[in-house]
CSV table of C-alpha atoms in Angstrom, one decimal:
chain,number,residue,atom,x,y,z
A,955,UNK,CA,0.0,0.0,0.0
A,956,UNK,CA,1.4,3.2,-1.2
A,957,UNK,CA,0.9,6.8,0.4
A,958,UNK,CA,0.6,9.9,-1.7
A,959,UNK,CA,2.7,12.8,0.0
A,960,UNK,CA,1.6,16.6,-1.4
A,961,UNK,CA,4.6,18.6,-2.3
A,962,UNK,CA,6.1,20.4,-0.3
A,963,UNK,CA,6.9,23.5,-2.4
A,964,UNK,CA,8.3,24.8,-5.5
A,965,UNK,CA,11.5,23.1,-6.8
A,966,UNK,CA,14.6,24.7,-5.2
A,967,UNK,CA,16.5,26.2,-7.8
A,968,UNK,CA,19.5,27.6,-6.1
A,969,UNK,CA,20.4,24.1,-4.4
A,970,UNK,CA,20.4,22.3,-7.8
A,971,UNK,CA,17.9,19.8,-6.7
A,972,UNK,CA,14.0,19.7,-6.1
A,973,UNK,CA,12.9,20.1,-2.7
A,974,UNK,CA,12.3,16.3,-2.1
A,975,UNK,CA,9.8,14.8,0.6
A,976,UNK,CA,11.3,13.3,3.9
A,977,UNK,CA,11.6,9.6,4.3
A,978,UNK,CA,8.9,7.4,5.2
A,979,UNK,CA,8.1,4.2,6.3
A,980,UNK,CA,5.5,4.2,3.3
A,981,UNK,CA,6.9,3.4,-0.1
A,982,UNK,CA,5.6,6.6,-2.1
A,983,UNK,CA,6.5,7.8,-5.6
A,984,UNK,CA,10.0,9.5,-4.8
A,985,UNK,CA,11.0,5.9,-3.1
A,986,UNK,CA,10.3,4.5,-6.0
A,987,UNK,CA,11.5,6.6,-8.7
A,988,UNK,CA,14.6,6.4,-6.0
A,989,UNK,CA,14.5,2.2,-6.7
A,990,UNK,CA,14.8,2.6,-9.9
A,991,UNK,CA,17.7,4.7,-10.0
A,992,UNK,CA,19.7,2.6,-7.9
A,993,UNK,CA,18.7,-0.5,-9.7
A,994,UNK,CA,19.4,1.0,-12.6
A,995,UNK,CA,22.9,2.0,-11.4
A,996,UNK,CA,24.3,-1.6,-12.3
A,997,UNK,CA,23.6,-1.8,-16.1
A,998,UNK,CA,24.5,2.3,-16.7
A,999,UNK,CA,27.8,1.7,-14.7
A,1000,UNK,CA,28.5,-1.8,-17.0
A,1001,UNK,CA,27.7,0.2,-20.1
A,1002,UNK,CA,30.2,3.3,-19.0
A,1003,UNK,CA,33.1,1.1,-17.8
A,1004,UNK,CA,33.1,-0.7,-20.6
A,1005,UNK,CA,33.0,2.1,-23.0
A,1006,UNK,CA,35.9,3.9,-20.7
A,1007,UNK,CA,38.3,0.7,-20.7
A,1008,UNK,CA,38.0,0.6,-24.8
A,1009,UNK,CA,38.6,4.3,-24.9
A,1010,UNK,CA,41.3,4.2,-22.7
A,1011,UNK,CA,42.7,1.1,-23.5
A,1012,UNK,CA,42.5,2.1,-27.5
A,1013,UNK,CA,43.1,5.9,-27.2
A,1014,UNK,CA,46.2,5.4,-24.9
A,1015,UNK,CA,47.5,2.2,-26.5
A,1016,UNK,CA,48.0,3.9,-29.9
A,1017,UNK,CA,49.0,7.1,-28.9
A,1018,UNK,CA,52.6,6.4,-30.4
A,1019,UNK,CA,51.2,6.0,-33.9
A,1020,UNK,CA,49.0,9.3,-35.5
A,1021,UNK,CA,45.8,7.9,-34.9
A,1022,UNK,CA,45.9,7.0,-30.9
A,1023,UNK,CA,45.4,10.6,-29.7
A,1024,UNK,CA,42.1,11.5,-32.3
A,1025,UNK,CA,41.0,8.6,-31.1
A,1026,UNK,CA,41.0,9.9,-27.8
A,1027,UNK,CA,39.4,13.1,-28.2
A,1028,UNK,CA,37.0,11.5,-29.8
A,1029,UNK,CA,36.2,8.9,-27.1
A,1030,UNK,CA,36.4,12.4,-24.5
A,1031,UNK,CA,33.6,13.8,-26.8
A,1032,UNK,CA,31.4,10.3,-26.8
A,1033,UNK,CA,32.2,10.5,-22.6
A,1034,UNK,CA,30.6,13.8,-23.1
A,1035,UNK,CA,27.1,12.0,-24.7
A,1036,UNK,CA,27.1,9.5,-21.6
A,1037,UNK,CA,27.2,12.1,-18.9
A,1038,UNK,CA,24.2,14.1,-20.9
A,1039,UNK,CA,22.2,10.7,-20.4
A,1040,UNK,CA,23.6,10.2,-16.9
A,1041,UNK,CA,22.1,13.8,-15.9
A,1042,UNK,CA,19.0,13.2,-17.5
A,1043,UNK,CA,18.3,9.7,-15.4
A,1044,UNK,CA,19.1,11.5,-12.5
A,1045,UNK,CA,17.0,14.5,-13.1
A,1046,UNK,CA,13.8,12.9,-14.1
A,1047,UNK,CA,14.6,9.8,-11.2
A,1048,UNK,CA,16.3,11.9,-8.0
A,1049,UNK,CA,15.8,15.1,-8.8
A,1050,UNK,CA,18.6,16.5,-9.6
A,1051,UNK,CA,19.2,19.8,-11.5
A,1052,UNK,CA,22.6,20.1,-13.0
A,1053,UNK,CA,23.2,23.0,-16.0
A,1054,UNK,CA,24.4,21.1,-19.2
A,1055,UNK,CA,27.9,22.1,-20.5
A,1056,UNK,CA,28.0,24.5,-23.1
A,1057,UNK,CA,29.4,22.2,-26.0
A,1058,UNK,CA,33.2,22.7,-27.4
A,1059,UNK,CA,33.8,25.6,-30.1
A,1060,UNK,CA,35.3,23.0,-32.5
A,1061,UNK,CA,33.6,24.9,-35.5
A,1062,UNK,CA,36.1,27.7,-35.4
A,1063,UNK,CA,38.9,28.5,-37.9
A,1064,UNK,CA,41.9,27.5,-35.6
A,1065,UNK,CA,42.4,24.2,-37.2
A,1066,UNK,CA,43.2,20.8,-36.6
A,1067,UNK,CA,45.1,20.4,-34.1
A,1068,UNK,CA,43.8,23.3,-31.8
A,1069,UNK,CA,40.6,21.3,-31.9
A,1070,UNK,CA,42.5,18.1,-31.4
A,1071,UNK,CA,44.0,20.1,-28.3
A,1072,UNK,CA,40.9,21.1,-27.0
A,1073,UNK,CA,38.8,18.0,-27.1
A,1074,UNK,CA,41.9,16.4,-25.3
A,1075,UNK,CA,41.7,18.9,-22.1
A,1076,UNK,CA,38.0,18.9,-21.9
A,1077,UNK,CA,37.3,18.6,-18.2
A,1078,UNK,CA,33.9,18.0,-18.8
A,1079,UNK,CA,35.1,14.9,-20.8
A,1080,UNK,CA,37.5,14.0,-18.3
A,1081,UNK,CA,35.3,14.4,-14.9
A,1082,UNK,CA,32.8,12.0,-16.9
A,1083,UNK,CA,35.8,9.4,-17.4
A,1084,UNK,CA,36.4,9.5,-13.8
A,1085,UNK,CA,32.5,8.9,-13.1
A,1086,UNK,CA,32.0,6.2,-14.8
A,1087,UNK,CA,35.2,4.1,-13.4
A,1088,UNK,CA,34.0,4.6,-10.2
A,1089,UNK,CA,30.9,3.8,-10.9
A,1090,UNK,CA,31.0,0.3,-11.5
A,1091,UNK,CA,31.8,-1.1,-7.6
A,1092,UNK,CA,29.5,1.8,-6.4
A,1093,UNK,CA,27.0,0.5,-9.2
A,1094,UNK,CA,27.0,-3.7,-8.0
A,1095,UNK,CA,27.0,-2.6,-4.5
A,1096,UNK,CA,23.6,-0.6,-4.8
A,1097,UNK,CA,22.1,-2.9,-6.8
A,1098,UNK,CA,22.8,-5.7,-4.4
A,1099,UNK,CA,21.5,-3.7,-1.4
A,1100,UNK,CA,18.4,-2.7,-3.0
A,1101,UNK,CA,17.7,-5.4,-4.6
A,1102,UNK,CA,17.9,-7.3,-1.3
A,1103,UNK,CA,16.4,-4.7,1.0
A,1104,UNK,CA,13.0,-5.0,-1.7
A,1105,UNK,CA,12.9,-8.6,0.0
A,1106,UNK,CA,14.3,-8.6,3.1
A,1107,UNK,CA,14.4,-5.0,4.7
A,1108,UNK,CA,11.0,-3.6,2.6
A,1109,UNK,CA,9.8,-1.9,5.9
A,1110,UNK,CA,13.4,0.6,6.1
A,1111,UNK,CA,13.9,0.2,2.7
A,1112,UNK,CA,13.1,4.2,1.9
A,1113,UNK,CA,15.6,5.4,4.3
A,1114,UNK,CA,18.1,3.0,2.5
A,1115,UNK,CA,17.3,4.5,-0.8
A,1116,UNK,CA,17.4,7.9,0.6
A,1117,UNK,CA,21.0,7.2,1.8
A,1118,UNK,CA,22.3,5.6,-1.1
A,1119,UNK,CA,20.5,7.9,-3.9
A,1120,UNK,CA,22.3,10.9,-1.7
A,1121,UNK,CA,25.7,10.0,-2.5
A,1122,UNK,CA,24.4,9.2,-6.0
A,1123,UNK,CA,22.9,13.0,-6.1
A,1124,UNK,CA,26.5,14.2,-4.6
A,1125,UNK,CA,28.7,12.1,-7.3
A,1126,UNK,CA,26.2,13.8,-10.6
A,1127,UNK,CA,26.5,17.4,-8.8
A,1128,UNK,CA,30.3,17.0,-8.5
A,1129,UNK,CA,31.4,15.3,-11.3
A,1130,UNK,CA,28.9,15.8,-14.0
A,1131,UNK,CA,28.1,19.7,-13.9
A,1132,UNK,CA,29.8,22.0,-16.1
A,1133,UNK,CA,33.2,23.3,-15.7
A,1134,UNK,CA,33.3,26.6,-14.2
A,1135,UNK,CA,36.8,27.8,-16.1
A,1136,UNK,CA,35.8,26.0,-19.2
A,1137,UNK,CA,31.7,27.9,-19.0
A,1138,UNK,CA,33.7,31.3,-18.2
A,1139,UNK,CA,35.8,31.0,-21.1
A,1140,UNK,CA,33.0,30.3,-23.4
A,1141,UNK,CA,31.2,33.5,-22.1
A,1142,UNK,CA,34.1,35.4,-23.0
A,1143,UNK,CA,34.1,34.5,-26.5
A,1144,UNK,CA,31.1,34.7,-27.3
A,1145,UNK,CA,30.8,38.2,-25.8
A,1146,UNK,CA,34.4,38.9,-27.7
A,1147,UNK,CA,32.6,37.5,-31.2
A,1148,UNK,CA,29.2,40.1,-30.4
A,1149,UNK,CA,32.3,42.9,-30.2
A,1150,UNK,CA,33.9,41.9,-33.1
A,1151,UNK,CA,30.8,41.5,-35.1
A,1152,UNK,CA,29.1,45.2,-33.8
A,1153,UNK,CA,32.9,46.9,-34.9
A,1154,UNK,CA,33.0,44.9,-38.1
A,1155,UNK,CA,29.2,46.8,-39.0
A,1156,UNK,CA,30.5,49.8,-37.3
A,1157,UNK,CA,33.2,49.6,-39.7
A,1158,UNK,CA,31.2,48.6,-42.5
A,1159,UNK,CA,29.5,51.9,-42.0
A,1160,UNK,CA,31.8,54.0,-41.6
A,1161,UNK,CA,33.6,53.3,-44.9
A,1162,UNK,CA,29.9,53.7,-46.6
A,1163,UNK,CA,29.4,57.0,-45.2
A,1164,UNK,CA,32.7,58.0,-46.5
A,1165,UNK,CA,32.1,57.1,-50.3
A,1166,UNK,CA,28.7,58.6,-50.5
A,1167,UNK,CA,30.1,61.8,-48.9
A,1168,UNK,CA,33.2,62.3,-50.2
A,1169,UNK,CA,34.5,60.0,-53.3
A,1170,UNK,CA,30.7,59.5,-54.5
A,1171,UNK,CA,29.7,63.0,-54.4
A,1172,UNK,CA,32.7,64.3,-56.3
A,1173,UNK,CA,32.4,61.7,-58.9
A,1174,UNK,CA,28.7,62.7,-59.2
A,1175,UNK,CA,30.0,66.1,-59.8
A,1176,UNK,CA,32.7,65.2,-62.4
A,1177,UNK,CA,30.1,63.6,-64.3
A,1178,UNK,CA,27.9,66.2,-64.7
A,1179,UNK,CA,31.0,68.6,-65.3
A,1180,UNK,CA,31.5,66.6,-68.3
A,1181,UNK,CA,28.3,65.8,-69.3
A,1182,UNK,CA,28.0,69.5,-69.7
A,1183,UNK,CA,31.6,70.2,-71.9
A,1184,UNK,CA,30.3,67.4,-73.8
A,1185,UNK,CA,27.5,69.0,-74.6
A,1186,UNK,CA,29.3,72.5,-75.4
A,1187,UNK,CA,31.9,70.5,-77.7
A,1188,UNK,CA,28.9,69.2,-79.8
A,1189,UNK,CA,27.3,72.7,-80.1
A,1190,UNK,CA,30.6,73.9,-81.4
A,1191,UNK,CA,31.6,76.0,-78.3
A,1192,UNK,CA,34.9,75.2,-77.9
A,1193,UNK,CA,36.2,77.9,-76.1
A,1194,UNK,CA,37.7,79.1,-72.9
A,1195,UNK,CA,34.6,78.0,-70.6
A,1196,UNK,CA,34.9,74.0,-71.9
A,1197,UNK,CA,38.6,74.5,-71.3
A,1198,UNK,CA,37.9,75.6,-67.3
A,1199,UNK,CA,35.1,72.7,-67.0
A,1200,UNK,CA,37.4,70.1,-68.1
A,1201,UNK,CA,40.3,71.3,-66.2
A,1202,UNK,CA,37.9,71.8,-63.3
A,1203,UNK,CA,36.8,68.0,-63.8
A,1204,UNK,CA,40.7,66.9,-64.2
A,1205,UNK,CA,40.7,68.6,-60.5
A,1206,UNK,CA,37.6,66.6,-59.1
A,1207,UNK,CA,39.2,63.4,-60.2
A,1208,UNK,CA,42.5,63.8,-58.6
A,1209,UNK,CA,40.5,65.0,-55.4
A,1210,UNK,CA,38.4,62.0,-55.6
A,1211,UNK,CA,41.7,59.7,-56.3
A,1212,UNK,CA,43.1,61.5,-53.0
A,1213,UNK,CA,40.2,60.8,-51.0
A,1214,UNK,CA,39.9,56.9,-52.8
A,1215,UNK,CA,43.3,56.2,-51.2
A,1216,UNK,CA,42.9,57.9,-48.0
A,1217,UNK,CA,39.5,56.0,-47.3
A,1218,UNK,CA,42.0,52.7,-48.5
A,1219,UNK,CA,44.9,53.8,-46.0
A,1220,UNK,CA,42.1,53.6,-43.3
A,1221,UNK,CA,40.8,50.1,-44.4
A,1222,UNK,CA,44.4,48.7,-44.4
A,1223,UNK,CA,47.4,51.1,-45.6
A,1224,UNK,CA,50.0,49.4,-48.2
A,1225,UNK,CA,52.7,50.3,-46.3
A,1226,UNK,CA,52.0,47.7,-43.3
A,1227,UNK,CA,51.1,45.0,-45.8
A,1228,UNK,CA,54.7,46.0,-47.9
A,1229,UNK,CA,57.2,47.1,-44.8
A,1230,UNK,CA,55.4,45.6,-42.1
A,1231,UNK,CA,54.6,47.8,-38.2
A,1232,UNK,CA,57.7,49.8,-38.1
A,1233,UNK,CA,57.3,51.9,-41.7
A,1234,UNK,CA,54.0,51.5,-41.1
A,1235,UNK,CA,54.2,52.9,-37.7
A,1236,UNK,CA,56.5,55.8,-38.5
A,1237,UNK,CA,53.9,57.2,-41.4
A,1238,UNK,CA,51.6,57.5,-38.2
A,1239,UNK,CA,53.8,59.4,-36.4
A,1240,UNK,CA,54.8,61.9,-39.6
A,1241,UNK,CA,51.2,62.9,-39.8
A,1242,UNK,CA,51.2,63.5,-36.0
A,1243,UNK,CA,51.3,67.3,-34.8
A,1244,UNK,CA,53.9,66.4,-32.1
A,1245,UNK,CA,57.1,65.0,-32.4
A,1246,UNK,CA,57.3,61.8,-32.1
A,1247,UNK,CA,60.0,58.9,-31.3
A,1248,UNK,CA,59.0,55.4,-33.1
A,1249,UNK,CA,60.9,52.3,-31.8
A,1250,UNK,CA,60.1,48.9,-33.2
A,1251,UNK,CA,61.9,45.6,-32.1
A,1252,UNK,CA,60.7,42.9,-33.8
A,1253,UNK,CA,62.8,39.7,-35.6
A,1254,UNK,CA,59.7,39.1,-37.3
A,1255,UNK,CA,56.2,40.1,-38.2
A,1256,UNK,CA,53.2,38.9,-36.6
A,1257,UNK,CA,50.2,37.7,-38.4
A,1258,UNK,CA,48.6,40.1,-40.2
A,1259,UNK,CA,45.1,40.2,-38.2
A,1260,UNK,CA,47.5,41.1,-34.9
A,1261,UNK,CA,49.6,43.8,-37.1
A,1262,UNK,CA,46.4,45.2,-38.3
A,1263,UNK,CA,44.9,45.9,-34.6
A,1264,UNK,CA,48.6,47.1,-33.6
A,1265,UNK,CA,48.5,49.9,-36.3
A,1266,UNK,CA,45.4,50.7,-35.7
A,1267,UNK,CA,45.7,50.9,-32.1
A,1268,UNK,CA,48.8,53.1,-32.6
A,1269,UNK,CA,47.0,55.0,-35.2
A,1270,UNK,CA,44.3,56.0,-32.8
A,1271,UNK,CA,46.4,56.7,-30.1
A,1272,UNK,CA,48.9,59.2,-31.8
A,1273,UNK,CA,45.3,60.8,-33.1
A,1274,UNK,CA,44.4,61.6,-29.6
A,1275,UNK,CA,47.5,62.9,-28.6
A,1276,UNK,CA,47.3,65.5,-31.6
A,1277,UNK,CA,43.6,66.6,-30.3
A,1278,UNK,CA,43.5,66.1,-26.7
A,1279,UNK,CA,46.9,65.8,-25.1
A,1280,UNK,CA,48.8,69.8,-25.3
A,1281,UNK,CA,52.0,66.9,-25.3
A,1282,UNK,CA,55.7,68.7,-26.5
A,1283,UNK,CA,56.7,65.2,-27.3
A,1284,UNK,CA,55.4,61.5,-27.6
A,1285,UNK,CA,57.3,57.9,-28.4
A,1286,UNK,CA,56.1,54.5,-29.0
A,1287,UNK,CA,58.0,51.6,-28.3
A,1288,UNK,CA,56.8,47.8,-30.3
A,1289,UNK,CA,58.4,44.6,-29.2
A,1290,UNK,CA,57.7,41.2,-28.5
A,1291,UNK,CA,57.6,38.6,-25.1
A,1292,UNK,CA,57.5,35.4,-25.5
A,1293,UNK,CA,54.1,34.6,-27.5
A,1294,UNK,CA,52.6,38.4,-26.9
A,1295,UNK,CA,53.6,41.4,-28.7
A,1296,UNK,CA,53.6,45.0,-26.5
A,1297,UNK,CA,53.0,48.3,-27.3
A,1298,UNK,CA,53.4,51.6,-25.5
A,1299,UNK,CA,52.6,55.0,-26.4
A,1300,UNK,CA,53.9,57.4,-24.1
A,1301,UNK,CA,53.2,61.9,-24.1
A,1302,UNK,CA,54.1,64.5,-21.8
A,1303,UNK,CA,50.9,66.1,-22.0
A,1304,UNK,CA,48.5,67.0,-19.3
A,1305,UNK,CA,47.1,63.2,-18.8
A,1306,UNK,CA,43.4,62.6,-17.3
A,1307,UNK,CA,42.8,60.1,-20.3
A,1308,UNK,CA,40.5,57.5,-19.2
A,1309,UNK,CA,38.2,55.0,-21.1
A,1310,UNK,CA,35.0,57.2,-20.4
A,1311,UNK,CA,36.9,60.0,-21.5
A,1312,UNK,CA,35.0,60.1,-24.7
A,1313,UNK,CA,38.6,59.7,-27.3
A,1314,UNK,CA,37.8,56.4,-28.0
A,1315,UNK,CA,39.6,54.5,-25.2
A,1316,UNK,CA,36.3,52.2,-24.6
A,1317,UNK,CA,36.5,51.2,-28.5
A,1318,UNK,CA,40.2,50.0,-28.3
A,1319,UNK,CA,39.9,48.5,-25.3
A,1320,UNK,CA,37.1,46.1,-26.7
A,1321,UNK,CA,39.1,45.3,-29.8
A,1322,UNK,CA,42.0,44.1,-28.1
A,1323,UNK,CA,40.1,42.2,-25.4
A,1324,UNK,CA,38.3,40.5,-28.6
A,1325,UNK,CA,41.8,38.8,-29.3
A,1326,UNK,CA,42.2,38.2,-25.8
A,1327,UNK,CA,44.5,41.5,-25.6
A,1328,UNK,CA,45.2,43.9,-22.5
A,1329,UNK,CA,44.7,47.4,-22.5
A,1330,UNK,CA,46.0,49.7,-19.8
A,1331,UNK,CA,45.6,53.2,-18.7
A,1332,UNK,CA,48.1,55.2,-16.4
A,1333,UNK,CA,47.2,58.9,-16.4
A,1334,UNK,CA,47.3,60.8,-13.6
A,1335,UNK,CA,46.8,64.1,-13.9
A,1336,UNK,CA,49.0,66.6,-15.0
A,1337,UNK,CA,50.9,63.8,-16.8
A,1338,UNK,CA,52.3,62.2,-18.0
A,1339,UNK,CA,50.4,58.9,-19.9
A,1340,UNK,CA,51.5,56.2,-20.9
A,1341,UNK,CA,49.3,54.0,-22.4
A,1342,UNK,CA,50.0,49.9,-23.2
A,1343,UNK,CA,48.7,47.2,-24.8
A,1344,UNK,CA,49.2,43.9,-25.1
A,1345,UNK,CA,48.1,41.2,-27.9
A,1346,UNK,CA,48.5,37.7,-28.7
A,1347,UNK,CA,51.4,36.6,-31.2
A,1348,UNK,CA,51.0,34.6,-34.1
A,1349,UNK,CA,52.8,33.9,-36.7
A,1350,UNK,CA,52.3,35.4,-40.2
A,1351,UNK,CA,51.4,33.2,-43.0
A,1352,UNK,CA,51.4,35.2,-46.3
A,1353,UNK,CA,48.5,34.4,-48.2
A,1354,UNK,CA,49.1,36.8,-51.4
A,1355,UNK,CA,44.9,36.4,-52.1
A,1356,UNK,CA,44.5,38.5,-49.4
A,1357,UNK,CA,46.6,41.2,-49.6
A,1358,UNK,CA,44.5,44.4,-50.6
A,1359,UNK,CA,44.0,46.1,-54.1
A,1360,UNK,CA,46.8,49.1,-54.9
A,1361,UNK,CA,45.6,52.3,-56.2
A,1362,UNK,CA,47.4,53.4,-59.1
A,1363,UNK,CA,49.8,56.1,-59.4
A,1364,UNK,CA,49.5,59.5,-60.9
């Protein structure tokens, strides 16, 4: 004879497990849904030993040849699949509420072996290994006890459950949830991709509000400059006024051309591309109103995504130190660390610069952290500020398809 016990209020949420009903002497729902579990503990812990000995065994055995350590990550990544069906038996049988792991970004760009090296530390993988070796003795022992307290000890037999399914809830919630570092890291991408994205449209404006003002508009106007000498040369007018349109529209094109490679410069300037951060870097600093030292100490070039933030970076930099500085004299030093590359831009000017200081600061501060790059401010004021920041190096690989269009000469 069974008892029905009401509930005894809303699942608790913060706990990770539903509020569950005290143990009775009466074998109710939760005691049996609690049977079940541990009966079921015996075939689910066969089924994941076995699959964690021929992973292991198969994985680690052939690790000396090319195949053993795929083999691996993909036997971490089919781990994964049985502690998903581990925490649904324990959330529909005991109660439990455990998060599911955000999956692996293996669709990224980074290639094979990154992904390789990533499936291989996955502690979500390996916490699921370790659950289901220990599984197995935990696995015959409750099956035996239950199984013998159904005939035997029936009358206790929901305290026993209780006991038992509590160790049970304590091995899901500290082996089977997600892994904090791993779940932190994730958010941090994805937030990094939302910045890149939003600056890649910001961008993408930007560079469309500069044709159709400048380039666009004066090409509109050299059109209808020469629509109109046109006209004049068919009437038979060819006198000093088609001479002054034409050499008027000769002066629209070369201001257009001007602009056309400014606007390019801003996309991605030849000179980085062809000399690399220290030409490039030393342009920047021509077109600066104060004097400025450049230093650059690199062996190499970085890849050209990294250079390409580092000029920028610079290039803004240098651009508030014109406007908002009153500096006598600035320098910026380039050079690399072990696997990051440093800048630091450095003024004499009257400092206060902050990242809600309305110069931009904010913006290059979420580029860099979007590479996982550091950018830090020391202003105090009355001077002077230096200003550094830090990006990831990696190598350059030259990809000539890639490389951007040149504007022809004069």
């Amino acid at each position: 004879m069974t008892e029905r016990i009401p509930p005894t209020g809303p699942p608790d949420r913060t706990s990770g497990v539903d509020r569950l009903p005290p143990a009775r002497f009466a074998l109710d729902k939760q005691t049996w849904k609690e049977i079940a579990h541990l009966l079921a503990n015996l075939p689910a812990a066969v089924l994941g030993f076995t699959y964690v000995m021929v992973v292991l065994s198969t994985g680690v055995g052939l690790t000396v040849t090319v195949v053993g350590l795929p083999l691996l990550a993909a036997g971490l990544l089919g781990a994964r699949q049985l502690g998903k069906l581990e925490r649904a038996r324990a959330r529909l049988l005991l109660g439990v509420r455990v998060d599911e792991p955000s999956p692996l970004p293996l669709r990224g760009r980074d290639g094979f072996f990154a992904h390789l090296w990533m499936a291989l530390k996955d502690p979500v993988g390996w916490r699921t290994i370790l659950y289901d070796l220990i599984r197995l003795p935990w696995g015959i022992l409750t099956f035996t006890i239950t199984l013998t307290s159904l005939f035997v000890l029936w009358p206790v037999l929901p305290f026993i459950a209780r006991g038992l399914t509590e160790v049970d809830r304590a091995m899901v919630r500290g082996l089977l949830s997600p892994s904090e570092d791993l779940e932190r890291r994730i958010a941090e991408l994805e937030s990094d991709r939302g910045v890149v994205v939003d600056t890649a449209a910001a961008d993408l404006r930007r560079i469309e509000r500069d044709l159709h003002d400048g380039a666009q508009a004066r090409l509109v106007n050299l059109a209808m400059g020469l629509g109109l000498a046109k006209e004049k040369l068919l009437e038979g007018q060819a006198d000093d006024t088609v001479a002054a349109m034409v050499d008027e529209a000769h002066g629209e094109v070369k201001l257009a051309l001007q602009e056309l490679r400014d606007l390019a410069r801003g996309i991605h300037p030849a000179v980085l591309t062809d000399r690399g951060l220290d030409a490039a870097l030393s342009s920047v600093a021509s077109r600066c109103t104060v004097p400025v030292k450049v230093t650059a100490d690199l062996e190499s070039r970085p890849a050209a995504a990294i250079e390409g933030i580092a000029y920028f970076t610079v290039s803004e930099l240098l651009q508030n130190v014109s406007k908002h500085s009153a500096a006598r004299s600035a320098s910026v030093d380039v050079w690399r660390t072990d696997e990051r590359l440093l800048i630091q831009v450095w003024d004499d000017g009257g400092g206060g610069a902050s990242l809600d200081g309305g110069t931009g600061m904010a913006g290059l501060a979420d580029r860099l952290g979007a590479v996982d790059g550091l950018f830090v401010i020391d202003s105090p004021p009355g001077g002077p500020t230096v200003i550094t920041a830090e990006l990831p190096w990696r190598d350059r690989d030259v990809d000539l398809r890639h490389e951007p269009a040149r504007w022809p000469a004069r």
